[in-house]
JSON list of C-alpha atoms in Angstrom, two decimals:
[
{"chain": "A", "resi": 59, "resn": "UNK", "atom": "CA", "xyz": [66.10, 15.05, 84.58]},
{"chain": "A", "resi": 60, "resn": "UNK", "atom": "CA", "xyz": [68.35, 12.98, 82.52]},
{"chain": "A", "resi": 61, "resn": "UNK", "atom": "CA", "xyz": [67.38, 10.16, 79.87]},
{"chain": "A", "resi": 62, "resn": "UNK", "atom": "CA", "xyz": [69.22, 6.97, 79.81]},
{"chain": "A", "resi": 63, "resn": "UNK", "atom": "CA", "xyz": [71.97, 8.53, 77.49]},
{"chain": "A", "resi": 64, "resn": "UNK", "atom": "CA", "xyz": [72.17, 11.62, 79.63]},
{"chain": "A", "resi": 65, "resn": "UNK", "atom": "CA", "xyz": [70.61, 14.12, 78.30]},
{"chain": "A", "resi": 66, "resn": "UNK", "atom": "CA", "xyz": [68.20, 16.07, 79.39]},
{"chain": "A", "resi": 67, "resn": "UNK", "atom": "CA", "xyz": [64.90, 14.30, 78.84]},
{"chain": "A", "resi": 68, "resn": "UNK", "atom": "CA", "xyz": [61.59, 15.41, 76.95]},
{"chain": "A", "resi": 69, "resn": "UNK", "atom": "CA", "xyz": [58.32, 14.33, 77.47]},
{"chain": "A", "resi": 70, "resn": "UNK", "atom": "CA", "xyz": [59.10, 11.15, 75.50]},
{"chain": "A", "resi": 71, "resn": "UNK", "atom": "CA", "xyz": [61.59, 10.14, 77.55]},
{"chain": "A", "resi": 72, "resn": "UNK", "atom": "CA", "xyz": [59.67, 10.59, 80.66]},
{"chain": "A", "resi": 73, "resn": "UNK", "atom": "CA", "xyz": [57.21, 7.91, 80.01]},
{"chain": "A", "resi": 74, "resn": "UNK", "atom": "CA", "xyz": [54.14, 7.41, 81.81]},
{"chain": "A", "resi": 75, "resn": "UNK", "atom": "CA", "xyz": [55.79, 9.10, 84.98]},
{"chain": "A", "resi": 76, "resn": "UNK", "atom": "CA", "xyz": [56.24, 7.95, 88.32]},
{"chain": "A", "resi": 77, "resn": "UNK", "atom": "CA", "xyz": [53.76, 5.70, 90.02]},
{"chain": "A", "resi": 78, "resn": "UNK", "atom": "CA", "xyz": [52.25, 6.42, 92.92]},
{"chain": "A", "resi": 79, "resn": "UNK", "atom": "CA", "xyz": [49.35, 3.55, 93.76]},
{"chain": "A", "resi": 80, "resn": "UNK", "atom": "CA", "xyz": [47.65, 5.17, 96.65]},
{"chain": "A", "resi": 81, "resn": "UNK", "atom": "CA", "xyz": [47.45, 8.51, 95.02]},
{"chain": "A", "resi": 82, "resn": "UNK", "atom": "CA", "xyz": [45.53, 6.39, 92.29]},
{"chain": "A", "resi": 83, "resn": "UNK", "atom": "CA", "xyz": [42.70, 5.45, 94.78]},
{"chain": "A", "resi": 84, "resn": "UNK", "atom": "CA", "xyz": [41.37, 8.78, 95.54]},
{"chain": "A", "resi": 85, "resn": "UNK", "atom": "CA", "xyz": [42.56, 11.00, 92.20]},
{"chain": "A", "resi": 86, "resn": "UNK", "atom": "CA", "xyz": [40.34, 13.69, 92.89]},
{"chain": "A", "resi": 87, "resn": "UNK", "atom": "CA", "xyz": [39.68, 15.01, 88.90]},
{"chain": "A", "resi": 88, "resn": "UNK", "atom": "CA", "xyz": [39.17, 12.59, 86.20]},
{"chain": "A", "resi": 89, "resn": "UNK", "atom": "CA", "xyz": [39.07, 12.99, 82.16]},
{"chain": "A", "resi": 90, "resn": "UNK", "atom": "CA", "xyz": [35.78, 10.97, 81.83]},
{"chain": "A", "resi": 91, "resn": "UNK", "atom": "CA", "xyz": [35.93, 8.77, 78.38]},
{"chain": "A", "resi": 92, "resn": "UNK", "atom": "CA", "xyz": [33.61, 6.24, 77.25]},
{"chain": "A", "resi": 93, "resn": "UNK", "atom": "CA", "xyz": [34.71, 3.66, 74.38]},
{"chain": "A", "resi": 94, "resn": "UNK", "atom": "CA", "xyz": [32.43, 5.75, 72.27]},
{"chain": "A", "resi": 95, "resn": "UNK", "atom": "CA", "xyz": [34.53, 8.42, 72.87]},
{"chain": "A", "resi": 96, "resn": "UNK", "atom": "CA", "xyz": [38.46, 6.49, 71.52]},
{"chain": "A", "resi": 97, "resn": "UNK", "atom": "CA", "xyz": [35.57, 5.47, 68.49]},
{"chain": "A", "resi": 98, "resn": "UNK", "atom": "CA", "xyz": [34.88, 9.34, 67.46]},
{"chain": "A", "resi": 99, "resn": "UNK", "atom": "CA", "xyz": [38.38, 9.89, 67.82]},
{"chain": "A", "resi": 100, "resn": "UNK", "atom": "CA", "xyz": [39.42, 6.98, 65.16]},
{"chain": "A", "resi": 101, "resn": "UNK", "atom": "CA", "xyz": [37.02, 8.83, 62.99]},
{"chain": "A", "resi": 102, "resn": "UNK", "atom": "CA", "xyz": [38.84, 12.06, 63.49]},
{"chain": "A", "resi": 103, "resn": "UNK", "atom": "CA", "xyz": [42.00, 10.23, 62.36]},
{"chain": "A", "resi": 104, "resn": "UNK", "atom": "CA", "xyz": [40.22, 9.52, 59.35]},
{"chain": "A", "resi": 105, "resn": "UNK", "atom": "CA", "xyz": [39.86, 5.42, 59.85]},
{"chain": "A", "resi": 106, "resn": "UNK", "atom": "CA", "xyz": [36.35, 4.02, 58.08]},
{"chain": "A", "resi": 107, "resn": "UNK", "atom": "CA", "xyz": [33.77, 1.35, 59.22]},
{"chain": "A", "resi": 108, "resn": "UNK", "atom": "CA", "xyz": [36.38, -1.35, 57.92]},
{"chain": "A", "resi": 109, "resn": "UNK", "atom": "CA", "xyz": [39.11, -0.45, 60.05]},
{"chain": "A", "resi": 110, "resn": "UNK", "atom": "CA", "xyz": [37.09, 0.72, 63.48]},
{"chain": "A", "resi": 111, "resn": "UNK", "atom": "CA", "xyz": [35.45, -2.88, 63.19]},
{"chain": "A", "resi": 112, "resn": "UNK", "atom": "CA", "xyz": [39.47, -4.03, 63.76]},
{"chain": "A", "resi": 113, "resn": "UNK", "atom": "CA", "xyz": [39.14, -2.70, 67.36]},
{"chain": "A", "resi": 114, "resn": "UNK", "atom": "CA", "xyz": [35.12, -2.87, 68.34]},
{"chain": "A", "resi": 115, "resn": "UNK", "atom": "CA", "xyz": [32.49, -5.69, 68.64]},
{"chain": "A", "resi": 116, "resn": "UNK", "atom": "CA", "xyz": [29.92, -3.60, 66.70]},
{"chain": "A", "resi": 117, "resn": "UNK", "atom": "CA", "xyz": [29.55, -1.69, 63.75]},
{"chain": "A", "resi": 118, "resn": "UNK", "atom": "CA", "xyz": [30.07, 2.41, 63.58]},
{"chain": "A", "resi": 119, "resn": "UNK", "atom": "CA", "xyz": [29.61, 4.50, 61.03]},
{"chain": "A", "resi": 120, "resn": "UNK", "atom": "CA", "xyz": [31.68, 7.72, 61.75]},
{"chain": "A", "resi": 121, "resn": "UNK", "atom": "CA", "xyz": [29.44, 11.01, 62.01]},
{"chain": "A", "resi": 122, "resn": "UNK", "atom": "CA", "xyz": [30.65, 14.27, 60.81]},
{"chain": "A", "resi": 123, "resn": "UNK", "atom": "CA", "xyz": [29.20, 16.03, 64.10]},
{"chain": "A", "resi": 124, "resn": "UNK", "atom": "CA", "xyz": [30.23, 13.68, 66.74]},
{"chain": "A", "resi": 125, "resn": "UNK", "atom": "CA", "xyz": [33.87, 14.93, 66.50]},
{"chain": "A", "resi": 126, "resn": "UNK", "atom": "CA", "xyz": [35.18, 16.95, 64.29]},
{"chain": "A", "resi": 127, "resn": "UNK", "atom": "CA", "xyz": [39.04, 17.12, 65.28]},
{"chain": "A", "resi": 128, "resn": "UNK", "atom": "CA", "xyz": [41.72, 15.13, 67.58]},
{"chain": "A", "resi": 129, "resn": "UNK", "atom": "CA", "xyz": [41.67, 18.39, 69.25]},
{"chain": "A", "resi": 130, "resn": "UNK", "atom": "CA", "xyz": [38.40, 16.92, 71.17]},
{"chain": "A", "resi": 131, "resn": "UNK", "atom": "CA", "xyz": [39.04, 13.66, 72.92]},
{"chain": "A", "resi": 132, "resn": "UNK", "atom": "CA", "xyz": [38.32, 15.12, 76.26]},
{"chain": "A", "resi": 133, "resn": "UNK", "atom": "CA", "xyz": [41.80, 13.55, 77.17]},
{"chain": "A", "resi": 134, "resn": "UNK", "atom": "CA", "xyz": [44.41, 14.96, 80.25]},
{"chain": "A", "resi": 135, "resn": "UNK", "atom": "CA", "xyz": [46.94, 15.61, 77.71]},
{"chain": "A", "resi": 136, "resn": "UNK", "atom": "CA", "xyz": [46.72, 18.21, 74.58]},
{"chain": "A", "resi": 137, "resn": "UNK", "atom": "CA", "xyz": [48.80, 17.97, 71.77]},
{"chain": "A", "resi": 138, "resn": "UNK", "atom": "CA", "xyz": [48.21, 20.15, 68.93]},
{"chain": "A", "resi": 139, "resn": "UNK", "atom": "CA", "xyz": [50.22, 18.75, 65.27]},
{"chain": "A", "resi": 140, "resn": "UNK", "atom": "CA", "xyz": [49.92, 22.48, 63.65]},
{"chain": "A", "resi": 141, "resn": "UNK", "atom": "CA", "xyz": [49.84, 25.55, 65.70]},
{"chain": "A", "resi": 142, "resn": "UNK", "atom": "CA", "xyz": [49.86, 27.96, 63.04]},
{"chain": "A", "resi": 143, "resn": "UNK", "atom": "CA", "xyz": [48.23, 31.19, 65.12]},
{"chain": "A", "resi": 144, "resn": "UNK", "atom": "CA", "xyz": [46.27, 30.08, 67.86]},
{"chain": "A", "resi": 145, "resn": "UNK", "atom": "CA", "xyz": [43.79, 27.29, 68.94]},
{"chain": "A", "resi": 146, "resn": "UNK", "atom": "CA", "xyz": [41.06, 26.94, 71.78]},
{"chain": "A", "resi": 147, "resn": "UNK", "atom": "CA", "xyz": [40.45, 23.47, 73.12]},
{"chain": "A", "resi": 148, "resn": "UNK", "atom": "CA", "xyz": [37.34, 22.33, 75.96]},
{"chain": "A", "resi": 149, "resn": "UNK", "atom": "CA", "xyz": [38.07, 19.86, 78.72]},
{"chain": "A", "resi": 150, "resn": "UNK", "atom": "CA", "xyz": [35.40, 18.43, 81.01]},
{"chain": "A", "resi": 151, "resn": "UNK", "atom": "CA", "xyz": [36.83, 17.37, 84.48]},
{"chain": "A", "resi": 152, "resn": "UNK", "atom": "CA", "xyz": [34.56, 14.92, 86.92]},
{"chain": "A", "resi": 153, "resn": "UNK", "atom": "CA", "xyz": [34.89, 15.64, 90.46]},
{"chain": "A", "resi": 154, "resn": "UNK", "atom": "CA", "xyz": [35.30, 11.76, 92.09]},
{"chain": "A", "resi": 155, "resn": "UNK", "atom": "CA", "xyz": [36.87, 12.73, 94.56]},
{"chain": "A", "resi": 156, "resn": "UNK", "atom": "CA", "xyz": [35.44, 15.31, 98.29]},
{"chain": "A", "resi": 157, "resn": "UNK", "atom": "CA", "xyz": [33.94, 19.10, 97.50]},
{"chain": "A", "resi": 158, "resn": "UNK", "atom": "CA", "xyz": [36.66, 21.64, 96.86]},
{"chain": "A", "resi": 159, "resn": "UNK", "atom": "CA", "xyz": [38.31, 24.06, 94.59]},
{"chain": "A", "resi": 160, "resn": "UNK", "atom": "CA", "xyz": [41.38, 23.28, 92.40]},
{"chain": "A", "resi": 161, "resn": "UNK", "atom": "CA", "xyz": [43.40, 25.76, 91.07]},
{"chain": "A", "resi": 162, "resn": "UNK", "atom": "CA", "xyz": [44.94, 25.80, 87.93]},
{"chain": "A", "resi": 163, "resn": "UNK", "atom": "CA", "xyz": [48.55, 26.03, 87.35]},
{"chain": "A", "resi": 164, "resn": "UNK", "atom": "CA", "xyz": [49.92, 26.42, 83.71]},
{"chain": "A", "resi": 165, "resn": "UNK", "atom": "CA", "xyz": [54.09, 26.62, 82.96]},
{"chain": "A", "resi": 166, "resn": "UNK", "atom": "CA", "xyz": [53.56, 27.07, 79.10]},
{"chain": "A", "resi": 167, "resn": "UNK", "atom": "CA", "xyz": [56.50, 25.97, 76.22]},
{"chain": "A", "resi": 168, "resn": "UNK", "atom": "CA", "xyz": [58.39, 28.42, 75.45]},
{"chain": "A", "resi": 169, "resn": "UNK", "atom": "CA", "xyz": [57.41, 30.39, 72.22]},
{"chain": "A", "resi": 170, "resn": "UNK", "atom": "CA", "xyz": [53.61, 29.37, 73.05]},
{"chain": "A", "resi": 171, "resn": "UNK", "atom": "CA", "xyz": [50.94, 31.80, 75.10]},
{"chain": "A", "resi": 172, "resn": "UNK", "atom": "CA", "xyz": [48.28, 29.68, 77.03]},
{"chain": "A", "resi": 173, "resn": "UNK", "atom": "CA", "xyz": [45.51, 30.78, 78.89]},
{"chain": "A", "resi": 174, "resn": "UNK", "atom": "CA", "xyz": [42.98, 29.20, 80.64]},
{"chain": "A", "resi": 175, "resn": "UNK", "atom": "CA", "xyz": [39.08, 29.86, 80.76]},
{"chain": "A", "resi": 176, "resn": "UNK", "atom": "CA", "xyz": [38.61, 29.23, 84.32]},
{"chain": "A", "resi": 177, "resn": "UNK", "atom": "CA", "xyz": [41.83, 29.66, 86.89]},
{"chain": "A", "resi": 178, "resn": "UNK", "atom": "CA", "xyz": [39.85, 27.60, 89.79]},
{"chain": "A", "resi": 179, "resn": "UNK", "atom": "CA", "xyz": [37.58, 25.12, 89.57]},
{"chain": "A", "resi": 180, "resn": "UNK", "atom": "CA", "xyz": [34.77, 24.97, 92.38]},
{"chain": "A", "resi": 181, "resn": "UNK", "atom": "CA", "xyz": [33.43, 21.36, 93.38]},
{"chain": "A", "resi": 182, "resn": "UNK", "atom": "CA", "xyz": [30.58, 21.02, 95.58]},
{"chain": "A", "resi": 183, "resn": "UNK", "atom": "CA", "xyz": [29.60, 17.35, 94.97]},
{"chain": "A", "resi": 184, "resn": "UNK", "atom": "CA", "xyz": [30.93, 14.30, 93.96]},
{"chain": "A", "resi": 185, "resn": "UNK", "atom": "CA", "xyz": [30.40, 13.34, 89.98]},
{"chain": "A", "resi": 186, "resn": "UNK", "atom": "CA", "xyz": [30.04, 17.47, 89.26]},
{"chain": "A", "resi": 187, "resn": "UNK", "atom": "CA", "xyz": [31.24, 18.13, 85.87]},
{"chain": "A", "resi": 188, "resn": "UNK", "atom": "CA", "xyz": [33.56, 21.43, 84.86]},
{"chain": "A", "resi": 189, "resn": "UNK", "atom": "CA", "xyz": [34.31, 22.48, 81.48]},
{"chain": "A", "resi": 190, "resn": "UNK", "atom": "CA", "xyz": [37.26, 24.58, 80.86]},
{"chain": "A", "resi": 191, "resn": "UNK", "atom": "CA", "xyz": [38.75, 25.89, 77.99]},
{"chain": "A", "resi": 192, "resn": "UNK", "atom": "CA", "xyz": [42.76, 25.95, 77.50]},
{"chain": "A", "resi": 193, "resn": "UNK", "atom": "CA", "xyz": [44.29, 28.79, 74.29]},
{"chain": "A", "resi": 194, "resn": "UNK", "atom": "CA", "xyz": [47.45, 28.58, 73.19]},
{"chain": "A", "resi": 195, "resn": "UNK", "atom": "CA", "xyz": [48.42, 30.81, 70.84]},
{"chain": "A", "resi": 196, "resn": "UNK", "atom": "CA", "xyz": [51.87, 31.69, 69.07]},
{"chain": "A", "resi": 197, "resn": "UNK", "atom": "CA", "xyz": [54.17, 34.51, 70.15]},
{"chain": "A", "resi": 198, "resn": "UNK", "atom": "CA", "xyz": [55.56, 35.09, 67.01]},
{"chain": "A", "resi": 199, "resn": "UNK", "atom": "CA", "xyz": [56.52, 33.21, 63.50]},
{"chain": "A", "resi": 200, "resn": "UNK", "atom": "CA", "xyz": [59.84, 32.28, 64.92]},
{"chain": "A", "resi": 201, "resn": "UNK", "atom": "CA", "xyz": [57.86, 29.72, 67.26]},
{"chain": "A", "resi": 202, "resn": "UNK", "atom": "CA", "xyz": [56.70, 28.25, 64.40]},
{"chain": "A", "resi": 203, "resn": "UNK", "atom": "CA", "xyz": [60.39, 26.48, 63.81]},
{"chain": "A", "resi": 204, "resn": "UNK", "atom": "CA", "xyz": [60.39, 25.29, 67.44]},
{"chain": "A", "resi": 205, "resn": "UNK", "atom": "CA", "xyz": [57.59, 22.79, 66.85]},
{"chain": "A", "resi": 206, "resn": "UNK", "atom": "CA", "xyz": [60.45, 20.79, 64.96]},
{"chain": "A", "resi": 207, "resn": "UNK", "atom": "CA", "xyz": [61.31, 19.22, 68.10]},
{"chain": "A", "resi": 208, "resn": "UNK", "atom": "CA", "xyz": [58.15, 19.38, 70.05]},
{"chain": "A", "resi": 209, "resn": "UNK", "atom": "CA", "xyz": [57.38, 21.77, 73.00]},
{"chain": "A", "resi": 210, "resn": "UNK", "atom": "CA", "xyz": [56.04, 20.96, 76.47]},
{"chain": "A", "resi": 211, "resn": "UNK", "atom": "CA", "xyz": [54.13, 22.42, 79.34]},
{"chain": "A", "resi": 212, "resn": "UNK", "atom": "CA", "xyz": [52.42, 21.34, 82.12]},
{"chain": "A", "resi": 213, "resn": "UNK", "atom": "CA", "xyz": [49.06, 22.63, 83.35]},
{"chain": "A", "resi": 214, "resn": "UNK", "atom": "CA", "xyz": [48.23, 20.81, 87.29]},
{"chain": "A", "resi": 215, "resn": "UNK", "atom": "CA", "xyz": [45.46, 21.11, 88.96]},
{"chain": "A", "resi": 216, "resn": "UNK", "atom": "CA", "xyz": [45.79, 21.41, 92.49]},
{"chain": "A", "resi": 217, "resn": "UNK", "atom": "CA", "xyz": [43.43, 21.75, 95.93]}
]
């Protein structure tokens, strides 16, 4: 795929991707986040009580256990600023959707090694939870130089 000035596009130029509304009525897996959640991950960036007041209706104080990285908003995409060796990073998936099993399908950047915990997940109910853990690790020091422009990959889901 192209970008406007064609050539070839990145992730950035993508967007949001293409819409499909029905496919949004019955999505099957969902990243469950509560506001609490986006508030941890403010902390994470390093914002205080001042500034998180800026975007909530009640005061937080951020707590060193609640999240200790932007590696764990339990968000759909992962980026990781500095992959110096290697990194692990949990995902919890809810079920919304009918019992099955989803398989997982990873096309990794290139330079980058990524593994995942579990290669199916098995639902038998609606609102089950599944935690999986995704590793990417560096193939060598030359990847390193790579990050420059930012690499992408694509791990789906599928039943």
């Amino acid at each position: 795929m192209n970008n406007s000035s064609f050539i070839k596009a990145t992730t950035f130029s993508y967007g949001s991707g293409h819409i499909w509304p029905n496919r949004a009525m019955d999505p099957g897996l969902v990243y469950d986040l509560t506001t609490d959640d986006y508030v941890h991950f403010l902390c994470a960036l390093g914002y205080n009580a001042t500034q998180i007041a800026m975007f909530t209706d009640y005061s937080y104080s951020c707590h060193p256990t609640k999240m200790s990285s932007i590696l764990d908003l339990n968000y759909p995409s992962i980026a990781v600023p500095y992959l110096i060796t290697s990194t692990a990073i949990k995902r919890t998936v809810k079920n919304v959707g009918s019992a099955g099993t989803y398989t997982v399908h990873v096309d990794a950047p290139s330079g980058v090694s990524v593994s995942v915990e579990l290669t199916s997940l098995v639902f038998e109910r609606t609102g089950e939870e599944k935690t999986f853990t995704v590793k990417l690790t560096l193939k060598g020091i030359w990847a390193v130089t790579m990050f420059l422009g930012g690499l992408y990959g694509l791990m789906v889901c599928t039943m």
